[in-house]
Amino acid sequence: MTETFTDRTASSQTLQDLDPVDSVRGALARISQTEDKIEAFAAVFAEEALAVAQQQRETGPTGPLWGTPVVVKDIYDVGGYRTGNGSLGAPEHLAAADSEAVRRLRAAGAIIVGKTATHEYAYGVNTPPTRNPWSLDRIPGGSSGGTGAAIAAGVTTAGLGTDTGGSIRIPAALCGVTGHKPTFGMVSRRGVSALSFTLDHTGPLGRTVDDTVALLEVIAGHDPGDPYSSTARIPDFRSEFARGLEGLTIGVAEPYFCDRLTPDVAATFVAAVRTLEAAGAIIRQVRFNDVELCPEVVHVVCGVEAAAWHSIQTGMRPEEFGTDVQRALAVGAAYTGVDYLAGLRARAAVIAGMTAMFDGGVDLLVSATVAMTAPPFGSTEVDFGGTTVPILDGINALTVPANVTGMPTLTVPAGFGSDGLPIGLQLMGPPGADATVLGAGRAFESLAGCVDKPLPALPHITKPTN
């Protein structure tokens, strides 16, 4: 028996000019076709979404996302619904109000059709039970795996994720879609479950750069209710869409970013760099001093801050958490104040290394997004540069520097491995340079031609019931 996902309902739609009822019905139909195989959703709001769509049809356009179905990772509060955090041990109470990002989406006319699966409390990269639409025996990545899988499966064109060590970009890359981690503080985190106060980012995933930016334009901007929200001016995210790649100086840091890639990812990355250069970019070998400190910074800083946040929550049942999250929280709680301060000092060194690199005349830094294609479902370890490491450490190695530094980062589809699975290209810029990152990514996207490739026919598999 063969299952196919080649009917990509959302692939020919844009984020504009949709009939609200038809677009919501299309999203719900796609969920009914795919959800038993992919399991991307924690909850589907079918009745509410159709009611909102009907009201919008009657009142007419009210905002830039009018009539657009959108999905939201299940660590964002959606008023009247439980914030499940992918956990059996999450509190049972319903959210009293929308998170600020969801509120802004609704105000712009977006229709929330459901909450997507997340790795438990966003503390991992597997996102069980969700499967990768490109191959049901592979993970979608995480922790925003449900959002990435839903977009890849054609349910909708865009949705919200969060990113503490790569959790927007990893599932986007492994599922063959686009994801943007904005400059730190650019999008409000109010009403979103925390993992690390220092490293957490909120942002969009989309089918294309345009789809991603359509959400970013709505949710970006200062929120006085979020103490981590930046007051910096929000740029015109489309201002560099027309400039192309001509004259951009793009750095390649081979140590750390290029020396542990699988052969397929390495070949795809080399081809992508050649594409950038052929389009007029100036490619320069660079050093990113102290970037190798990033994994330890994330382990310590995220570990301590996650343990601190969990310690003040009410209604949780941590004894029901998965063993990986229990273990991670225990490790975080065991670090000392001295360890935490050492982690912050190391972070400062990495930020200094980033600043020196960009001050040296580099506009952007480019790398593969993930060093491998999507690992098999159920993996706990991966081969990373010839060494077996925990899956979290292998999958997020190339993405964590952007969280440590707060720099804006975009992943766009760059090609496919010999296993037929997607490979992403990561573009990074100095803090505040989101427009440059997005413009370069959009230019590469048009040259690479990896968007809207049909999903393969996938063999039916029997999934575990637990």
Short mmCIF file of C-alpha atoms in Angstrom, two decimals:
data_model
loop_
_atom_site.label_atom_id
_atom_site.label_comp_id
_atom_site.label_asym_id
_atom_site.label_seq_id
_atom_site.Cartn_x
_atom_site.Cartn_y
_atom_site.Cartn_z
CA MET A 1 0.00 0.00 0.00
CA THR A 2 1.31 3.45 -0.89
CA GLU A 3 0.41 6.84 0.53
CA THR A 4 1.17 10.01 -1.41
CA PHE A 5 1.42 13.66 -0.46
CA THR A 6 1.72 15.08 -3.95
CA ASP A 7 -1.57 16.99 -3.65
CA ARG A 8 -0.13 20.06 -1.97
CA THR A 9 -3.27 22.13 -1.42
CA ALA A 10 -1.52 25.22 -0.12
CA SER A 11 1.38 25.26 -2.56
CA SER A 12 -0.32 27.31 -5.24
CA GLN A 13 -1.82 29.80 -2.80
CA THR A 14 -0.31 33.03 -1.53
CA LEU A 15 -0.93 34.81 1.74
CA GLN A 16 -3.18 37.33 -0.01
CA ASP A 17 -6.49 37.38 -1.87
CA LEU A 18 -7.97 34.15 -0.51
CA ASP A 19 -11.63 33.52 0.15
CA PRO A 20 -11.62 32.93 3.93
CA VAL A 21 -14.11 30.07 3.96
CA ASP A 22 -12.55 28.29 1.00
CA SER A 23 -9.04 28.71 2.39
CA VAL A 24 -9.99 27.34 5.82
CA ARG A 25 -11.90 24.45 4.27
CA GLY A 26 -8.84 23.68 2.16
CA ALA A 27 -6.58 23.65 5.22
CA LEU A 28 -8.98 21.43 7.16
CA ALA A 29 -9.31 19.07 4.21
CA ARG A 30 -5.55 18.80 4.00
CA ILE A 31 -5.36 18.05 7.71
CA SER A 32 -7.89 15.24 7.26
CA GLN A 33 -5.78 13.82 4.42
CA THR A 34 -2.44 13.92 6.23
CA GLU A 35 -2.85 14.05 9.99
CA ASP A 36 -3.17 10.31 10.59
CA LYS A 37 0.23 9.92 8.91
CA ILE A 38 2.13 13.02 10.02
CA GLU A 39 0.55 13.90 13.38
CA ALA A 40 1.56 17.55 13.13
CA PHE A 41 -1.23 18.91 15.34
CA ALA A 42 -1.80 19.10 19.07
CA ALA A 43 -5.29 20.55 18.47
CA VAL A 44 -7.39 21.58 15.47
CA PHE A 45 -9.86 24.46 15.84
CA ALA A 46 -12.16 23.49 12.98
CA GLU A 47 -15.46 24.99 14.20
CA GLU A 48 -13.95 28.23 15.43
CA ALA A 49 -11.82 28.69 12.30
CA LEU A 50 -14.83 28.18 10.01
CA ALA A 51 -16.92 30.58 12.08
CA VAL A 52 -14.23 33.26 11.88
CA ALA A 53 -13.85 32.64 8.15
CA GLN A 54 -17.59 33.02 7.58
CA GLN A 55 -17.60 36.28 9.51
CA GLN A 56 -14.63 37.54 7.50
CA ARG A 57 -16.36 36.62 4.25
CA GLU A 58 -19.33 38.75 5.30
CA THR A 59 -17.35 41.76 6.54
CA GLY A 60 -14.65 41.81 3.86
CA PRO A 61 -10.88 42.38 4.11
CA THR A 62 -9.66 43.82 7.41
CA GLY A 63 -5.90 43.33 7.35
CA PRO A 64 -2.88 42.09 5.40
CA LEU A 65 -3.44 38.45 6.46
CA TRP A 66 -7.20 38.49 5.92
CA GLY A 67 -8.52 35.00 5.30
CA THR A 68 -5.14 33.32 5.80
CA PRO A 69 -5.07 30.02 7.72
CA VAL A 70 -2.14 29.99 10.14
CA VAL A 71 -0.84 27.37 12.57
CA VAL A 72 0.72 28.10 15.96
CA LYS A 73 3.22 26.04 17.95
CA ASP A 74 1.70 24.68 21.13
CA ILE A 75 3.85 26.73 23.47
CA TYR A 76 2.04 29.94 22.45
CA ASP A 77 -1.05 30.82 24.48
CA VAL A 78 -4.24 30.84 22.43
CA GLY A 79 -7.09 32.22 24.51
CA GLY A 80 -9.62 29.61 25.61
CA TYR A 81 -7.36 26.66 24.82
CA ARG A 82 -4.85 24.68 26.83
CA THR A 83 -1.17 25.38 26.20
CA GLY A 84 -0.01 21.78 26.10
CA ASN A 85 3.72 22.27 25.50
CA GLY A 86 3.88 18.76 24.04
CA SER A 87 3.78 17.42 27.58
CA LEU A 88 1.69 15.03 29.65
CA GLY A 89 2.80 17.03 32.67
CA ALA A 90 1.63 20.47 31.50
CA PRO A 91 -0.99 22.33 33.58
CA GLU A 92 -4.60 21.63 32.70
CA HIS A 93 -5.85 25.22 32.82
CA LEU A 94 -6.88 27.08 29.68
CA ALA A 95 -5.07 30.20 28.52
CA ALA A 96 -6.92 33.33 29.57
CA ALA A 97 -5.76 35.36 26.57
CA ASP A 98 -3.82 35.15 23.34
CA SER A 99 -0.07 35.53 23.36
CA GLU A 100 0.94 38.87 21.87
CA ALA A 101 2.10 37.35 18.57
CA VAL A 102 -1.18 35.48 18.16
CA ARG A 103 -3.12 38.62 19.02
CA ARG A 104 -1.29 40.51 16.28
CA LEU A 105 -1.95 37.73 13.78
CA ARG A 106 -5.67 37.84 14.52
CA ALA A 107 -5.72 41.64 14.30
CA ALA A 108 -4.19 41.34 10.82
CA GLY A 109 -6.93 38.94 9.72
CA ALA A 110 -5.17 35.58 10.12
CA ILE A 111 -7.30 32.60 11.09
CA ILE A 112 -5.77 30.20 13.61
CA VAL A 113 -6.69 26.69 12.45
CA GLY A 114 -4.80 24.77 15.11
CA LYS A 115 -1.89 24.33 17.47
CA THR A 116 1.05 22.30 16.22
CA ALA A 117 3.13 19.69 17.98
CA THR A 118 6.33 20.62 19.76
CA HIS A 119 9.10 18.70 21.42
CA GLU A 120 8.18 18.70 25.10
CA TYR A 121 8.57 22.23 26.48
CA ALA A 122 10.63 23.01 23.34
CA TYR A 123 13.56 21.13 24.91
CA GLY A 124 14.63 18.89 22.02
CA VAL A 125 14.80 18.39 18.26
CA ASN A 126 12.71 15.25 17.64
CA THR A 127 9.10 16.47 18.15
CA PRO A 128 7.44 13.08 18.71
CA PRO A 129 5.03 11.85 17.49
CA THR A 130 5.27 14.05 14.38
CA ARG A 131 6.73 12.54 11.20
CA ASN A 132 8.54 14.23 8.35
CA PRO A 133 6.24 14.57 5.30
CA TRP A 134 9.17 13.75 3.00
CA SER A 135 9.61 10.35 4.63
CA LEU A 136 7.43 9.02 7.41
CA ASP A 137 10.31 7.11 8.97
CA ARG A 138 12.22 10.37 9.64
CA ILE A 139 11.86 13.10 12.24
CA PRO A 140 10.66 16.57 11.22
CA GLY A 141 13.21 18.24 13.48
CA GLY A 142 12.25 20.45 16.36
CA SER A 143 11.19 21.81 18.53
CA SER A 144 8.82 23.54 16.08
CA GLY A 145 8.44 20.28 14.20
CA GLY A 146 4.67 20.35 13.96
CA THR A 147 4.69 23.76 12.27
CA GLY A 148 7.39 22.72 9.81
CA ALA A 149 5.61 19.46 8.98
CA ALA A 150 2.22 21.13 8.55
CA ILE A 151 3.64 23.64 6.09
CA ALA A 152 5.60 20.98 4.19
CA ALA A 153 2.47 18.83 3.94
CA GLY A 154 0.55 21.70 2.34
CA VAL A 155 -1.85 22.41 5.21
CA THR A 156 -1.05 26.11 5.21
CA THR A 157 1.57 28.50 3.94
CA ALA A 158 2.92 29.80 7.23
CA GLY A 159 2.92 29.46 11.00
CA LEU A 160 4.64 30.35 14.24
CA GLY A 161 7.56 28.65 15.91
CA THR A 162 10.15 29.45 18.55
CA ASP A 163 13.92 29.16 18.43
CA THR A 164 16.29 28.74 21.40
CA GLY A 165 19.01 26.70 19.72
CA GLY A 166 17.64 26.34 16.20
CA SER A 167 14.03 25.29 16.73
CA ILE A 168 12.60 27.35 13.85
CA ARG A 169 15.42 26.70 11.40
CA ILE A 170 15.97 22.99 12.10
CA PRO A 171 12.45 21.79 11.21
CA ALA A 172 12.28 24.26 8.34
CA ALA A 173 15.49 22.83 6.87
CA LEU A 174 14.63 19.17 7.48
CA CYS A 175 11.10 19.61 6.10
CA GLY A 176 12.13 21.66 3.06
CA VAL A 177 10.50 24.97 4.00
CA THR A 178 11.69 28.42 5.11
CA GLY A 179 12.19 29.71 8.64
CA HIS A 180 13.41 33.01 10.04
CA LYS A 181 14.81 33.59 13.52
CA PRO A 182 14.62 37.37 13.86
CA THR A 183 17.06 39.59 15.68
CA PHE A 184 16.72 39.01 19.43
CA GLY A 185 13.75 40.87 20.90
CA MET A 186 12.18 41.80 17.58
CA VAL A 187 9.06 39.66 18.14
CA SER A 188 7.26 39.57 21.48
CA ARG A 189 7.59 36.51 23.71
CA ARG A 190 4.70 37.50 25.98
CA GLY A 191 2.34 34.56 26.44
CA VAL A 192 4.91 32.02 25.20
CA SER A 193 6.31 29.32 27.48
CA ALA A 194 9.95 30.05 28.21
CA LEU A 195 12.98 27.85 27.78
CA SER A 196 15.83 30.35 28.11
CA PHE A 197 15.32 34.05 28.81
CA THR A 198 18.67 34.83 27.17
CA LEU A 199 18.35 32.66 24.07
CA ASP A 200 14.62 32.40 23.24
CA HIS A 201 13.33 33.90 19.99
CA THR A 202 9.84 33.85 18.47
CA GLY A 203 9.31 33.93 14.72
CA PRO A 204 7.71 32.54 11.57
CA LEU A 205 8.09 29.57 9.26
CA GLY A 206 6.70 29.69 5.74
CA ARG A 207 6.55 27.91 2.43
CA THR A 208 8.68 30.69 0.89
CA VAL A 209 10.52 33.80 2.04
CA ASP A 210 7.52 35.90 1.00
CA ASP A 211 5.17 33.77 3.10
CA THR A 212 7.52 34.02 6.07
CA VAL A 213 7.87 37.78 5.77
CA ALA A 214 4.11 38.25 5.52
CA LEU A 215 3.83 36.93 9.10
CA LEU A 216 6.99 38.67 10.32
CA GLU A 217 5.69 42.08 9.23
CA VAL A 218 2.64 41.61 11.43
CA ILE A 219 4.19 40.16 14.58
CA ALA A 220 7.40 42.24 14.76
CA GLY A 221 7.58 45.35 16.89
CA HIS A 222 8.03 46.48 20.46
CA ASP A 223 5.75 45.07 23.14
CA PRO A 224 5.86 46.99 26.44
CA GLY A 225 4.48 43.89 28.15
CA ASP A 226 7.59 41.86 27.28
CA PRO A 227 10.68 42.90 29.27
CA TYR A 228 12.92 41.38 26.59
CA SER A 229 11.26 43.23 23.72
CA SER A 230 13.53 45.49 21.71
CA THR A 231 12.66 49.15 21.19
CA ALA A 232 14.75 49.35 18.01
CA ARG A 233 13.06 50.53 14.84
CA ILE A 234 11.54 47.72 12.82
CA PRO A 235 13.05 47.67 9.32
CA ASP A 236 11.20 47.34 6.06
CA PHE A 237 11.72 43.62 5.67
CA ARG A 238 11.13 43.81 1.90
CA SER A 239 13.50 46.72 1.30
CA GLU A 240 16.24 44.49 -0.15
CA PHE A 241 14.04 42.12 -2.13
CA ALA A 242 15.00 43.81 -5.40
CA ARG A 243 18.75 44.26 -4.83
CA GLY A 244 19.71 40.66 -5.57
CA LEU A 245 23.09 39.32 -4.51
CA GLU A 246 25.35 41.57 -6.57
CA GLY A 247 28.05 43.15 -4.41
CA LEU A 248 27.15 41.43 -1.13
CA THR A 249 30.18 40.13 0.74
CA ILE A 250 29.30 36.73 2.17
CA GLY A 251 31.59 34.96 4.57
CA VAL A 252 32.25 31.23 4.83
CA ALA A 253 33.73 30.07 8.14
CA GLU A 254 35.07 26.61 7.39
CA PRO A 255 36.22 25.80 10.92
CA TYR A 256 33.13 24.84 12.94
CA PHE A 257 30.55 25.42 10.17
CA CYS A 258 31.92 23.27 7.33
CA ASP A 259 34.19 20.60 8.78
CA ARG A 260 31.58 18.08 10.04
CA LEU A 261 28.98 17.95 7.26
CA THR A 262 27.80 14.70 5.71
CA PRO A 263 28.94 14.31 2.09
CA ASP A 264 25.49 15.13 0.68
CA VAL A 265 25.13 18.28 2.78
CA ALA A 266 28.70 19.34 1.99
CA ALA A 267 28.12 18.96 -1.75
CA THR A 268 24.86 20.87 -1.59
CA PHE A 269 26.49 23.65 0.42
CA VAL A 270 29.38 23.99 -2.04
CA ALA A 271 26.88 24.19 -4.91
CA ALA A 272 24.88 26.83 -3.04
CA VAL A 273 27.97 28.97 -2.46
CA ARG A 274 28.80 28.73 -6.16
CA THR A 275 25.25 29.86 -6.94
CA LEU A 276 25.65 32.88 -4.65
CA GLU A 277 28.98 33.75 -6.27
CA ALA A 278 27.64 33.33 -9.81
CA ALA A 279 24.86 35.79 -8.92
CA GLY A 280 27.38 38.46 -8.00
CA ALA A 281 28.12 37.85 -4.32
CA ILE A 282 31.70 38.17 -3.14
CA ILE A 283 32.63 35.02 -1.22
CA ARG A 284 35.26 35.43 1.47
CA GLN A 285 36.81 32.93 3.86
CA VAL A 286 36.43 34.27 7.39
CA ARG A 287 37.10 33.34 11.00
CA PHE A 288 34.40 33.51 13.64
CA ASN A 289 36.49 33.71 16.79
CA ASP A 290 35.29 31.70 19.81
CA VAL A 291 32.27 30.28 17.96
CA GLU A 292 33.27 26.84 19.23
CA LEU A 293 32.14 27.95 22.71
CA CYS A 294 28.51 28.09 21.59
CA PRO A 295 27.42 24.53 22.44
CA GLU A 296 28.65 24.83 26.02
CA VAL A 297 27.09 28.29 26.38
CA VAL A 298 23.74 26.87 25.33
CA HIS A 299 24.07 23.84 27.60
CA VAL A 300 24.80 25.96 30.67
CA VAL A 301 22.75 29.10 30.06
CA CYS A 302 19.71 27.30 28.68
CA GLY A 303 19.98 24.59 31.33
CA VAL A 304 20.05 27.03 34.25
CA GLU A 305 17.34 29.30 32.87
CA ALA A 306 15.05 26.40 31.94
CA ALA A 307 15.37 24.98 35.45
CA ALA A 308 14.68 28.42 36.93
CA TRP A 309 11.54 28.96 34.84
CA HIS A 310 10.16 25.51 35.58
CA SER A 311 10.80 25.97 39.31
CA ILE A 312 8.31 28.85 39.53
CA GLN A 313 5.49 27.34 37.45
CA THR A 314 2.30 26.06 39.07
CA GLY A 315 0.15 23.12 38.11
CA MET A 316 2.93 21.16 36.39
CA ARG A 317 3.49 17.47 36.94
CA PRO A 318 7.21 17.08 36.22
CA GLU A 319 7.12 13.41 37.17
CA GLU A 320 5.16 12.93 33.92
CA PHE A 321 7.77 14.66 31.75
CA GLY A 322 9.76 12.56 29.29
CA THR A 323 13.05 11.21 30.57
CA ASP A 324 15.08 13.46 28.24
CA VAL A 325 13.47 16.63 29.58
CA GLN A 326 13.64 15.43 33.20
CA ARG A 327 17.33 14.75 32.72
CA ALA A 328 17.99 18.11 31.05
CA LEU A 329 16.20 20.03 33.80
CA ALA A 330 18.11 18.11 36.48
CA VAL A 331 21.42 18.95 34.79
CA GLY A 332 20.42 22.60 34.55
CA ALA A 333 19.47 22.75 38.22
CA ALA A 334 22.84 21.25 39.19
CA TYR A 335 24.93 24.03 37.63
CA THR A 336 26.32 26.55 40.10
CA GLY A 337 26.18 30.32 39.96
CA VAL A 338 29.85 30.23 39.03
CA ASP A 339 29.04 27.93 36.10
CA TYR A 340 26.29 30.26 34.92
CA LEU A 341 28.50 33.34 35.06
CA ALA A 342 31.21 31.48 33.16
CA GLY A 343 28.62 30.67 30.52
CA LEU A 344 27.67 34.33 30.22
CA ARG A 345 31.33 35.33 29.91
CA ALA A 346 31.77 32.78 27.14
CA ARG A 347 28.68 34.19 25.44
CA ALA A 348 30.23 37.66 25.55
CA ALA A 349 33.34 36.27 23.84
CA VAL A 350 31.24 34.73 21.07
CA ILE A 351 29.39 38.03 20.56
CA ALA A 352 32.73 39.81 20.31
CA GLY A 353 33.87 37.28 17.71
CA MET A 354 30.69 37.84 15.70
CA THR A 355 31.05 41.63 15.89
CA ALA A 356 34.67 41.53 14.73
CA MET A 357 33.75 39.28 11.82
CA PHE A 358 30.99 41.55 10.55
CA ASP A 359 33.02 44.72 11.27
CA GLY A 360 35.70 43.22 9.01
CA GLY A 361 33.60 43.96 5.93
CA VAL A 362 31.35 40.90 5.75
CA ASP A 363 27.66 41.52 5.10
CA LEU A 364 26.45 37.98 5.77
CA LEU A 365 27.70 34.61 6.98
CA VAL A 366 26.52 31.47 5.17
CA SER A 367 26.48 27.83 6.20
CA ALA A 368 24.46 24.68 5.92
CA THR A 369 21.56 24.84 8.36
CA VAL A 370 21.89 21.28 9.65
CA ALA A 371 24.91 19.05 9.09
CA MET A 372 22.79 16.09 7.97
CA THR A 373 19.39 15.26 6.51
CA ALA A 374 16.55 14.22 8.81
CA PRO A 375 17.58 11.30 11.06
CA PRO A 376 15.38 8.23 11.47
CA PHE A 377 12.37 8.54 13.76
CA GLY A 378 13.28 7.43 17.27
CA SER A 379 16.95 8.40 16.98
CA THR A 380 18.65 9.49 20.17
CA GLU A 381 22.14 9.82 18.69
CA VAL A 382 23.62 10.83 15.34
CA ASP A 383 26.98 10.65 13.64
CA PHE A 384 28.40 14.16 13.61
CA GLY A 385 31.71 14.51 11.80
CA GLY A 386 32.68 10.93 12.58
CA THR A 387 31.70 11.09 16.25
CA THR A 388 28.50 9.71 17.76
CA VAL A 389 26.80 12.47 19.76
CA PRO A 390 23.37 13.05 21.33
CA ILE A 391 20.92 14.02 18.62
CA LEU A 392 20.34 17.49 20.09
CA ASP A 393 24.06 18.30 19.96
CA GLY A 394 24.45 17.07 16.39
CA ILE A 395 21.33 18.65 14.94
CA ASN A 396 21.67 22.12 16.45
CA ALA A 397 25.45 22.58 16.20
CA LEU A 398 25.30 24.99 13.24
CA THR A 399 22.23 26.89 14.44
CA VAL A 400 23.18 27.71 18.06
CA PRO A 401 25.60 30.57 17.23
CA ALA A 402 22.68 32.74 16.11
CA ASN A 403 20.93 32.19 19.44
CA VAL A 404 24.03 32.92 21.47
CA THR A 405 24.59 36.19 19.57
CA GLY A 406 20.99 37.19 18.80
CA MET A 407 21.77 37.71 15.11
CA PRO A 408 19.01 37.31 12.49
CA THR A 409 19.11 34.05 10.59
CA LEU A 410 17.15 32.54 7.72
CA THR A 411 17.06 29.02 6.35
CA VAL A 412 15.89 28.39 2.80
CA PRO A 413 15.70 25.13 0.84
CA ALA A 414 18.96 24.49 -1.00
CA GLY A 415 18.64 20.98 -2.42
CA PHE A 416 18.18 17.34 -1.58
CA GLY A 417 20.38 14.51 -0.37
CA SER A 418 20.82 11.18 -2.10
CA ASP A 419 18.09 9.95 0.28
CA GLY A 420 15.67 12.45 -1.31
CA LEU A 421 15.43 14.51 1.88
CA PRO A 422 15.68 18.33 2.00
CA ILE A 423 18.82 20.28 2.84
CA GLY A 424 18.74 23.90 4.01
CA LEU A 425 21.05 26.87 3.52
CA GLN A 426 21.49 29.23 6.48
CA LEU A 427 22.13 32.96 6.03
CA MET A 428 23.18 35.00 9.08
CA GLY A 429 23.67 38.74 9.51
CA PRO A 430 24.61 41.21 12.24
CA PRO A 431 21.83 42.11 14.70
CA GLY A 432 19.26 44.33 13.01
CA ALA A 433 20.16 43.21 9.48
CA ASP A 434 17.00 41.13 9.02
CA ALA A 435 16.19 42.87 5.73
CA THR A 436 19.59 41.98 4.24
CA VAL A 437 19.26 38.36 5.36
CA LEU A 438 15.75 38.07 3.94
CA GLY A 439 16.64 39.79 0.67
CA ALA A 440 19.61 37.51 0.07
CA GLY A 441 17.56 34.45 1.00
CA ARG A 442 14.81 35.40 -1.40
CA ALA A 443 17.33 35.90 -4.21
CA PHE A 444 18.89 32.50 -3.52
CA GLU A 445 15.45 30.90 -3.30
CA SER A 446 14.63 32.03 -6.83
CA LEU A 447 17.92 30.66 -8.15
CA ALA A 448 17.87 27.34 -6.30
CA GLY A 449 14.37 26.40 -7.46
CA CYS A 450 13.71 24.06 -4.53
CA VAL A 451 10.31 25.45 -3.51
CA ASP A 452 7.14 23.49 -4.35
CA LYS A 453 8.93 20.33 -5.32
CA PRO A 454 6.36 17.52 -5.08
CA LEU A 455 6.54 15.30 -2.06
CA PRO A 456 7.37 11.71 -2.96
CA ALA A 457 5.06 8.74 -2.75
CA LEU A 458 5.58 7.45 0.75
CA PRO A 459 5.22 3.85 1.91
CA HIS A 460 2.56 3.23 4.51
CA ILE A 461 4.03 2.45 7.89
CA THR A 462 2.42 1.31 11.11
CA LYS A 463 3.23 3.83 13.80
CA PRO A 464 3.61 2.92 17.46
CA THR A 465 0.53 3.52 19.59
CA ASN A 466 2.37 5.06 22.52
#
